[in-house]
GROMACS .gro file of C-alpha atoms in nm:
model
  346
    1UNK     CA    1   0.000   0.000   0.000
    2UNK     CA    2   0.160   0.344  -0.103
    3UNK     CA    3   0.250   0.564   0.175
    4UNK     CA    4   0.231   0.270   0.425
    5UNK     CA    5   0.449   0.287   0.729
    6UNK     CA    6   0.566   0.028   1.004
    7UNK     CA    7   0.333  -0.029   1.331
    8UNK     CA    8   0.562  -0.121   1.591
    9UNK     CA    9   0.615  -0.097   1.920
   10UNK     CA   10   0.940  -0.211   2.143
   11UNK     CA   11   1.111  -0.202   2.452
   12UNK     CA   12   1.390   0.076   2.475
   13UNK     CA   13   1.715  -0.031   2.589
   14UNK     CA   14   1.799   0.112   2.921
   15UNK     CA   15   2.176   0.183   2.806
   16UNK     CA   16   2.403   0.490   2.716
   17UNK     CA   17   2.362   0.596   2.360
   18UNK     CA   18   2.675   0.464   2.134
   19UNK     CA   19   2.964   0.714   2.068
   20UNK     CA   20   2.947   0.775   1.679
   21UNK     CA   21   3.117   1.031   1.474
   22UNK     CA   22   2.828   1.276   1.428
   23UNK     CA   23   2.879   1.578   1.759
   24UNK     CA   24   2.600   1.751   1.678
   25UNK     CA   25   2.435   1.898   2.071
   26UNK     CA   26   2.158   1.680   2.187
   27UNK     CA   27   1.802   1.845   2.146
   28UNK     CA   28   1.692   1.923   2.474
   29UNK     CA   29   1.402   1.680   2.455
   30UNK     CA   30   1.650   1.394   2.250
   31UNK     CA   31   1.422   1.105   2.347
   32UNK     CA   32   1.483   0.795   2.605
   33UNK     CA   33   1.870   0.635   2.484
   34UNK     CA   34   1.818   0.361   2.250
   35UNK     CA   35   2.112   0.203   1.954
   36UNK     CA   36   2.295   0.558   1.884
   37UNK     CA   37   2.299   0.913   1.938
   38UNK     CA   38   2.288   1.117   1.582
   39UNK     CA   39   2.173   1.482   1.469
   40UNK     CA   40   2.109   1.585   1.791
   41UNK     CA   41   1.802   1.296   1.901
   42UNK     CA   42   1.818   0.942   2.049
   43UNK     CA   43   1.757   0.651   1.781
   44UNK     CA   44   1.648   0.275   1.776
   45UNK     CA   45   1.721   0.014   1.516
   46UNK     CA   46   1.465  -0.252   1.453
   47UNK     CA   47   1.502  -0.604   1.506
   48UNK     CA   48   1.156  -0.674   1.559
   49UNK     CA   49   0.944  -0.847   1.223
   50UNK     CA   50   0.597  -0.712   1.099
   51UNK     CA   51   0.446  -0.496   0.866
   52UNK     CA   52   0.519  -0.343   0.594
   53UNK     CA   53   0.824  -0.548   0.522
   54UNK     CA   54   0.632  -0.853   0.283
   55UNK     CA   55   0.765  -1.140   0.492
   56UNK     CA   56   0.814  -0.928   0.811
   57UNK     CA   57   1.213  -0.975   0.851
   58UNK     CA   58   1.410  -0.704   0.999
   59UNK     CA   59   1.764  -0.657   1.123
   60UNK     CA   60   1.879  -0.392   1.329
   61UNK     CA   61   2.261  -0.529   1.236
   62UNK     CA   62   2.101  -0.364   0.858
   63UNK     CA   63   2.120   0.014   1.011
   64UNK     CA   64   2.488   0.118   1.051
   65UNK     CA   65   2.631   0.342   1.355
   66UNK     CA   66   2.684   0.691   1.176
   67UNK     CA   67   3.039   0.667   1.002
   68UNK     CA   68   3.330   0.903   0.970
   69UNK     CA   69   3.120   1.174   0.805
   70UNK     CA   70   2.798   1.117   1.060
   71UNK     CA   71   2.657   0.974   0.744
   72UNK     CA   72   2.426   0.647   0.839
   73UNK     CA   73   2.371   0.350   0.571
   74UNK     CA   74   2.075   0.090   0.580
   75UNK     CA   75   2.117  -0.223   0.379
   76UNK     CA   76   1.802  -0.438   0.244
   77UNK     CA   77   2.009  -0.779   0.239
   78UNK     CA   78   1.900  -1.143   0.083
   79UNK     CA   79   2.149  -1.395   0.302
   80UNK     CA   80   2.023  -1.708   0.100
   81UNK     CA   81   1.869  -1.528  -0.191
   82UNK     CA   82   1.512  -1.598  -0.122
   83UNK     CA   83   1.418  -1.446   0.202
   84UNK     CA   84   1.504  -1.036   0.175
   85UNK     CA   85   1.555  -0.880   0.521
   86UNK     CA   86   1.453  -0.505   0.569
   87UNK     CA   87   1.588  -0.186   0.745
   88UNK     CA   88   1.458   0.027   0.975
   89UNK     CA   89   1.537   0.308   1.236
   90UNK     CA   90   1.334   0.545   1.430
   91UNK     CA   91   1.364   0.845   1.687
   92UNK     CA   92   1.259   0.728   2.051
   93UNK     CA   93   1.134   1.070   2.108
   94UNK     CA   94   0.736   1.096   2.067
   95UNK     CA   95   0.604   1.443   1.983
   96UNK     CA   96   0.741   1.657   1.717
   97UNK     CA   97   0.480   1.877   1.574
   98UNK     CA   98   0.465   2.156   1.388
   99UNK     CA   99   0.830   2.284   1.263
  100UNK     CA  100   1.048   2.254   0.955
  101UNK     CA  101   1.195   1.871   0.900
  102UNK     CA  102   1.489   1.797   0.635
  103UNK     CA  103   1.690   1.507   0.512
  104UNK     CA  104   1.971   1.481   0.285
  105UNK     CA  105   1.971   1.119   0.114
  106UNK     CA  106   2.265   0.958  -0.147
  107UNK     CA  107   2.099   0.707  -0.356
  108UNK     CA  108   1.995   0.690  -0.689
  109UNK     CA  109   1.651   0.619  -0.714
  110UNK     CA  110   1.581   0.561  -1.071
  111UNK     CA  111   1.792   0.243  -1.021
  112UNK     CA  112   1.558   0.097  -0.717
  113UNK     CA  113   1.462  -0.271  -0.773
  114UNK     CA  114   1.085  -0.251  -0.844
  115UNK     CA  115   1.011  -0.458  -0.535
  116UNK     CA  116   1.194  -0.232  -0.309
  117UNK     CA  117   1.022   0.110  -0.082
  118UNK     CA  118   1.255   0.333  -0.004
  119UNK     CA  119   1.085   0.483   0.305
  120UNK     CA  120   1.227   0.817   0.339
  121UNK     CA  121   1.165   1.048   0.657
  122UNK     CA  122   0.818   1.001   0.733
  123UNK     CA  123   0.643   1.066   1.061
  124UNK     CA  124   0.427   0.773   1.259
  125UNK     CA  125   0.217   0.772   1.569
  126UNK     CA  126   0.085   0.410   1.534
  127UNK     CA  127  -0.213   0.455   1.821
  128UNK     CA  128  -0.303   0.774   1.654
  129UNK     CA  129  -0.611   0.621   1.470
  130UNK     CA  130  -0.713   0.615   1.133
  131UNK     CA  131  -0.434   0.823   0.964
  132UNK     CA  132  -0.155   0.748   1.255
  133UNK     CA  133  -0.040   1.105   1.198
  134UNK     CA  134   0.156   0.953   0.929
  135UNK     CA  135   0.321   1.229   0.676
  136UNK     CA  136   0.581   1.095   0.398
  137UNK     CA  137   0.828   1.317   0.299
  138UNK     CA  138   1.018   1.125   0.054
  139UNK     CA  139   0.924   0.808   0.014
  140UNK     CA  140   0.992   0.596  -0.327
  141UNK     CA  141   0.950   0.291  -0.518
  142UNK     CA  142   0.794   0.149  -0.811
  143UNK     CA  143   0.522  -0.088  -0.575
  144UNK     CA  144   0.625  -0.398  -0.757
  145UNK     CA  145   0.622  -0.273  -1.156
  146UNK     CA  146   0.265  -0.374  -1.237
  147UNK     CA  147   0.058  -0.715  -1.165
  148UNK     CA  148  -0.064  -0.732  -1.524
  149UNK     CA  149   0.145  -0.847  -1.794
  150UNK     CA  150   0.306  -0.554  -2.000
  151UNK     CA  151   0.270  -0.340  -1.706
  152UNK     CA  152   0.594  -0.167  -1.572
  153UNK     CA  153   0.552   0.103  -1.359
  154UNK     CA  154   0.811   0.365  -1.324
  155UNK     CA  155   1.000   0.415  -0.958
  156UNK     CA  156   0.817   0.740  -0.800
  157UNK     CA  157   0.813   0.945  -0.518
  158UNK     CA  158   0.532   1.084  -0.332
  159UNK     CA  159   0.457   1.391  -0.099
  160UNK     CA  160   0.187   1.373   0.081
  161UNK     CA  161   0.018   1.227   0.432
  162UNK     CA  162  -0.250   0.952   0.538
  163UNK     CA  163  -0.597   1.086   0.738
  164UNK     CA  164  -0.750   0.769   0.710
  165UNK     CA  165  -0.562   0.453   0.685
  166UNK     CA  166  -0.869   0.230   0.699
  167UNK     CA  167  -0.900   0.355   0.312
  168UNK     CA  168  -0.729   0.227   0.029
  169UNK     CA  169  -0.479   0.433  -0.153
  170UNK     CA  170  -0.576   0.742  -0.328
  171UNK     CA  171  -0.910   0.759  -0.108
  172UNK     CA  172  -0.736   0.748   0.280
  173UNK     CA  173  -0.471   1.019   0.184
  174UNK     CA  174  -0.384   1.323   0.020
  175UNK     CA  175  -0.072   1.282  -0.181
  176UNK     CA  176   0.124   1.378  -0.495
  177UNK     CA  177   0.341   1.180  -0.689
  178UNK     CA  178   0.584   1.273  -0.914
  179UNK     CA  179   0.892   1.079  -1.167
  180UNK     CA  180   1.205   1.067  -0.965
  181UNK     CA  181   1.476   1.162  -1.121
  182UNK     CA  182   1.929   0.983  -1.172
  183UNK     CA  183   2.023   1.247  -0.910
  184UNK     CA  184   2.257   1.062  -0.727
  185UNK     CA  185   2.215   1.299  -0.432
  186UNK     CA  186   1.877   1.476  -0.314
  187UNK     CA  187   1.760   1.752  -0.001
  188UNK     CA  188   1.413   1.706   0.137
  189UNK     CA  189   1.214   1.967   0.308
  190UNK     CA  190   0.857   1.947   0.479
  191UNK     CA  191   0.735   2.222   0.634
  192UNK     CA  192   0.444   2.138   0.865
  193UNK     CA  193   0.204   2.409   1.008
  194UNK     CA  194  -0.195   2.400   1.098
  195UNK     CA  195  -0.371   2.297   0.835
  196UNK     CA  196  -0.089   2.315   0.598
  197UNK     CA  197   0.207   2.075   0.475
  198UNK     CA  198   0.483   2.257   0.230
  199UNK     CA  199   0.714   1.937   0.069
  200UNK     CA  200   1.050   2.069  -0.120
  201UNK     CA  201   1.275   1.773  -0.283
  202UNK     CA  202   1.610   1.946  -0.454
  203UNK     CA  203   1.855   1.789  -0.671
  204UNK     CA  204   2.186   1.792  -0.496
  205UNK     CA  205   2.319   1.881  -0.168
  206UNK     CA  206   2.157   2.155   0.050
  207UNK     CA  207   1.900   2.410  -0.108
  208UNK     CA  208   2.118   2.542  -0.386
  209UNK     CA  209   2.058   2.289  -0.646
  210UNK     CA  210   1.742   2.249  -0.897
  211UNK     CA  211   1.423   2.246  -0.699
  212UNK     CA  212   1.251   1.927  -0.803
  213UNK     CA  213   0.926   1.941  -0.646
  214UNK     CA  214   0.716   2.138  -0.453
  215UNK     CA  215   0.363   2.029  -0.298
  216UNK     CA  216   0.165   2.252  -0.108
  217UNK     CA  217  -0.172   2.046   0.102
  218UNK     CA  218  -0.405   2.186   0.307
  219UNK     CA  219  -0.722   2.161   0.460
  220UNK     CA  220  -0.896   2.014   0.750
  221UNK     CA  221  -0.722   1.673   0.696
  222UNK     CA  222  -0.376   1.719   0.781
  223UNK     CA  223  -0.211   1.582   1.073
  224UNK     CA  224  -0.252   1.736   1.376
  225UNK     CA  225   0.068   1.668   1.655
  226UNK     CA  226   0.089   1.364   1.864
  227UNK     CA  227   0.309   1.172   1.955
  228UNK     CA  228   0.426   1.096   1.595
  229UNK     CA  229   0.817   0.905   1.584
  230UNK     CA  230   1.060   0.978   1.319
  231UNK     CA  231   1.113   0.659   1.113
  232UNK     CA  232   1.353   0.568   0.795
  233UNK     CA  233   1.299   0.207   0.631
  234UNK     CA  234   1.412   0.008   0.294
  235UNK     CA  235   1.197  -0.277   0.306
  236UNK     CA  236   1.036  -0.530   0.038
  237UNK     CA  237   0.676  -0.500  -0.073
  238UNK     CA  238   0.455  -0.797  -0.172
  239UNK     CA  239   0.177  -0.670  -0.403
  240UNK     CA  240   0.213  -0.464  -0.718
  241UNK     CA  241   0.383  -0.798  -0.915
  242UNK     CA  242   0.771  -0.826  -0.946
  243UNK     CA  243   0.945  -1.128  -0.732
  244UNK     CA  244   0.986  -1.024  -0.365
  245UNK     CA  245   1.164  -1.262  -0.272
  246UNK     CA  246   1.480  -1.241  -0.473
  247UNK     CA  247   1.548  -0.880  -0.452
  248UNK     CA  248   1.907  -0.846  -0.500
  249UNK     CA  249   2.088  -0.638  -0.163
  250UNK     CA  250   1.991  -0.241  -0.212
  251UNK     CA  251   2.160   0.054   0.010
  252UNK     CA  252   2.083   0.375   0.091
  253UNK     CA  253   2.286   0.613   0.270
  254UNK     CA  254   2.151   0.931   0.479
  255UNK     CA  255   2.408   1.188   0.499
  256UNK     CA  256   2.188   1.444   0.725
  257UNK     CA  257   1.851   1.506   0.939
  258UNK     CA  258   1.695   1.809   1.131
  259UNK     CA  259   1.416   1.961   1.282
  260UNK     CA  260   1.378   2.301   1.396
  261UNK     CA  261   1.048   2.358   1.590
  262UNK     CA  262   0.756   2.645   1.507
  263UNK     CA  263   0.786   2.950   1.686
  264UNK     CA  264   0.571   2.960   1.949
  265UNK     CA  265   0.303   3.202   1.721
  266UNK     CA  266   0.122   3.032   1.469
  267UNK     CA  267   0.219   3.112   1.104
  268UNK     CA  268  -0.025   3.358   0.923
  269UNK     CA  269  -0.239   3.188   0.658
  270UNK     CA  270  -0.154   3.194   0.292
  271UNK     CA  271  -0.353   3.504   0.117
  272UNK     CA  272  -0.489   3.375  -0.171
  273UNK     CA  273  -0.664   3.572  -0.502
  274UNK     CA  274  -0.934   3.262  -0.500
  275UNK     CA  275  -1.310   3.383  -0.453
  276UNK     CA  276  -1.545   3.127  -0.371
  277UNK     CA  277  -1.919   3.170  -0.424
  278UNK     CA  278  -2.231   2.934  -0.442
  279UNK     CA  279  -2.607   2.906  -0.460
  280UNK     CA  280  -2.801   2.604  -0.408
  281UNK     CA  281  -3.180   2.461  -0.636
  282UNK     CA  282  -3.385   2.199  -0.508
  283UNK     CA  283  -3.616   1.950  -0.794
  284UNK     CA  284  -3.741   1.675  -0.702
  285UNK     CA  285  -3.591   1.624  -0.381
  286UNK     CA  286  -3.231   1.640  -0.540
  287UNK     CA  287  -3.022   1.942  -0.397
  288UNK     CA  288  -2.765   2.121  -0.666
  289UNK     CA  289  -2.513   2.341  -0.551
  290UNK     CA  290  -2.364   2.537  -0.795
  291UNK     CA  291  -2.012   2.687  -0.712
  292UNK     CA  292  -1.864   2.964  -0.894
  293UNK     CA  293  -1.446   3.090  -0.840
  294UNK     CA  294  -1.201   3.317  -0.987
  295UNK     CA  295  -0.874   3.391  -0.933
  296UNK     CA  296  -0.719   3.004  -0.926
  297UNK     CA  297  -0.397   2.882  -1.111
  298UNK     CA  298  -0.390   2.551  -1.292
  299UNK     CA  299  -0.568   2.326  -1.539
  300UNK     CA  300  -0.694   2.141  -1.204
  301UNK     CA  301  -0.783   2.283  -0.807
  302UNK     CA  302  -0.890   2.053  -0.533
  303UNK     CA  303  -1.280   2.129  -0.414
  304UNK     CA  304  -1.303   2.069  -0.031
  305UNK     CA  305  -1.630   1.914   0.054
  306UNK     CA  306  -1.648   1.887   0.438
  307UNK     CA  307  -1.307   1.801   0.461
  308UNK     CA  308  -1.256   1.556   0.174
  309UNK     CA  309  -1.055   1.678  -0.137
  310UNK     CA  310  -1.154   1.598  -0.487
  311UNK     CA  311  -0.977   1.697  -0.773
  312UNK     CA  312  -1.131   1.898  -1.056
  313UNK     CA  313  -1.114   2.069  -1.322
  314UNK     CA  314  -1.031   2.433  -1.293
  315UNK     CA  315  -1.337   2.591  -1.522
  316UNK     CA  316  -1.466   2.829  -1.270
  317UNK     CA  317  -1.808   2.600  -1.218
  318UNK     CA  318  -1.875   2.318  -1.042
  319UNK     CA  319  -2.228   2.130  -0.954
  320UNK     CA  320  -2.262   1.933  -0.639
  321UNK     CA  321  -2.589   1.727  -0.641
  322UNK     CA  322  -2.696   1.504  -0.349
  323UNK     CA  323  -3.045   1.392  -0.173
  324UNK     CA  324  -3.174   1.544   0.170
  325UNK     CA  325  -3.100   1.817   0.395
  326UNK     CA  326  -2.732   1.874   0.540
  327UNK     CA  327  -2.472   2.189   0.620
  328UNK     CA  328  -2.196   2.151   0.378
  329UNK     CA  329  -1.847   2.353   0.404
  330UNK     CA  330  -1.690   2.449   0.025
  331UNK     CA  331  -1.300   2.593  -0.060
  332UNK     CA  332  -1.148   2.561  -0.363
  333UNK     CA  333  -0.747   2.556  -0.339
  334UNK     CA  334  -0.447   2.568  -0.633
  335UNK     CA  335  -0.088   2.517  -0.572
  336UNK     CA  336  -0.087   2.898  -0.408
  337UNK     CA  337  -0.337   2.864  -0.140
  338UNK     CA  338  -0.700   2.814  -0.069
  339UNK     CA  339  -1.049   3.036  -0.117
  340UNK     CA  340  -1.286   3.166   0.146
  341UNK     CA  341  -1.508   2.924   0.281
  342UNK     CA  342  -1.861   2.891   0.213
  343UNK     CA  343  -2.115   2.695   0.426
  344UNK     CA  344  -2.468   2.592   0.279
  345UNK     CA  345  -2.726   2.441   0.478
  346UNK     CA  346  -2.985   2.280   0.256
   0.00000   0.00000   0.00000
């Protein structure tokens, strides 16, 4: 399942974080000690098995210690060629929240076996029900090329967050997917605020190099704080087609992590030149809303409905039909920002 993250809970070792190369302060709040101190925040590897990894194997031995350079490398390994064991690490602090989150990442993606997720910083509560304030940053793979024959899907990455992970794909979250491209090195940088997500990816190094993407949700779906855990995996998925079990060893290396938290003031909403209007018919007992906008960018905008985004055409129009009485909220949004909102009770 795209944007599908591990549910695990473990014990946290009651030892002294391991000396490693990276010296950057701890955070005041670095979380309990765990398998290694790095970028300022206590981490644990996994050794426990479960989801999302297809056949559930993980190895803790397949996250390194930082190295030299405070870069950290997790291995997907095959010991007898037919039984792929994944990689996983997470922060043993719980509670982020709002604030700016980067990661640097060497790996060419365009190269990734089709069987392999590259889970790239993504953030996990897993008893925060349905969506388990889950947001992916980065995360990439081709979700095993295609079940049909002459299907080959490309490797992709994806922006975007879960609300309701009872729901398949495409219905339980709001997400954007884009082509990745033979960068051998990318930056990744989420911004998350109240009712707002901004994703960056950049070719390269830092913030200098070509921006790559940029995905801007909102709306009354995204994540509130909890006590969400940083996680990193490379694991194995079983549906899509392709031949799980004799993925071939894949590495990824992460040369760099941060967070810096919100200021204390909440950020000012994004103005936006989209004007939202609407009237509403009754025949026959069917109610038709009729919204009218100006002012949005794009061949498509996302119409909020209560909540729940739908993607439409941008035309200026749109009809909303439905039987019985109810109070429904309307905004239209582009890439730039959102419209007023406009409540009609039928």
């Amino acid at each position: 399942m795209a944007l599908l993250a591990a549910a695990a809970v473990a014990m946290l070792a009651c030892v002294a974080p391991a000396q490693a190369a990276d010296t950057t302060p701890l955070d005041p709040n670095p979380g309990p000690a765990a398998s290694f101190s790095w970028k300022g925040f206590n981490w644990e590897k996994r050794s426990w098995g479960g989801a999302p990894q297809y056949n559930k194997a993980f190895a803790a031995a397949n996250v390194s210690d930082p190295d030299t350079n405070g870069y950290i490398t997790m291995n997907l390994t095959n010991p007898t060629g037919e039984a792929p064991v994944a990689a996983e690490f997470q922060s043993t602090r719980q509670g982020f929240g709002y604030g700016t989150y980067t990661t640097t990442v060497e790996k060419n993606l365009s190269m990734l076996q089709k069987e392999v997720v590259w889970g790239c910083l993504f953030t996990y509560d897993p008893l925060a029900e349905p969506g388990y304030t889950e947001i992916d940053l980065c995360e990439a793979s081709a979700w095993g090329g295609g079940a049909s024959y002459g299907e080959s899907w490309p490797v992709t990455q994806g922006h975007g967050y879960w609300f309701d992970a009872t729901k398949p794909p495409g219905e339980g979250n709001n997400t954007t997917v884009f082509n990745v491209t033979s960068d051998p090195i990318t930056t990744h940088r989420m911004v998350w605020e109240p009712g707002r997500i901004t994703f960056e990816t950049f070719a390269g190094e830092g913030f200098a190099g070509t921006l790559l993407k940029r995905t801007v949700l909102e709306g009354t779906t995204v994540p509130v704080p909890s006590k969400e855990q940083i996680h990193f995996n490379l694991w194995v998925t079983g549906g899509g087609g392709g031949d799980p079990a004799h993925v071939k060893p894949e590495s990824v290396v992460i040369r760099d992590f941060s967070f810096v938290p919100a200021t204390a003031s909440a950020p000012a909403a994004p103005t936006s030149s989209i004007k939202l209007s609407a009237s509403t018919t009754k025949t026959k007992g069917v109610n038709s809303t009729t919204l009218k906008w100006t002012g949005a960018t794009g061949s498509n905008v996302t119409l909020w409905i209560n909540g729940t985004p739908k993607s439409i055409a941008n035309t200026g129009s749109y009809v909303n039909s439905f039987k019985g009485g109810s109070t429904n909220a309307y905004k239209i949004c582009d890439t730039a920002g959102c419209s007023n909102v406009v409540s009609v009770v039928t």
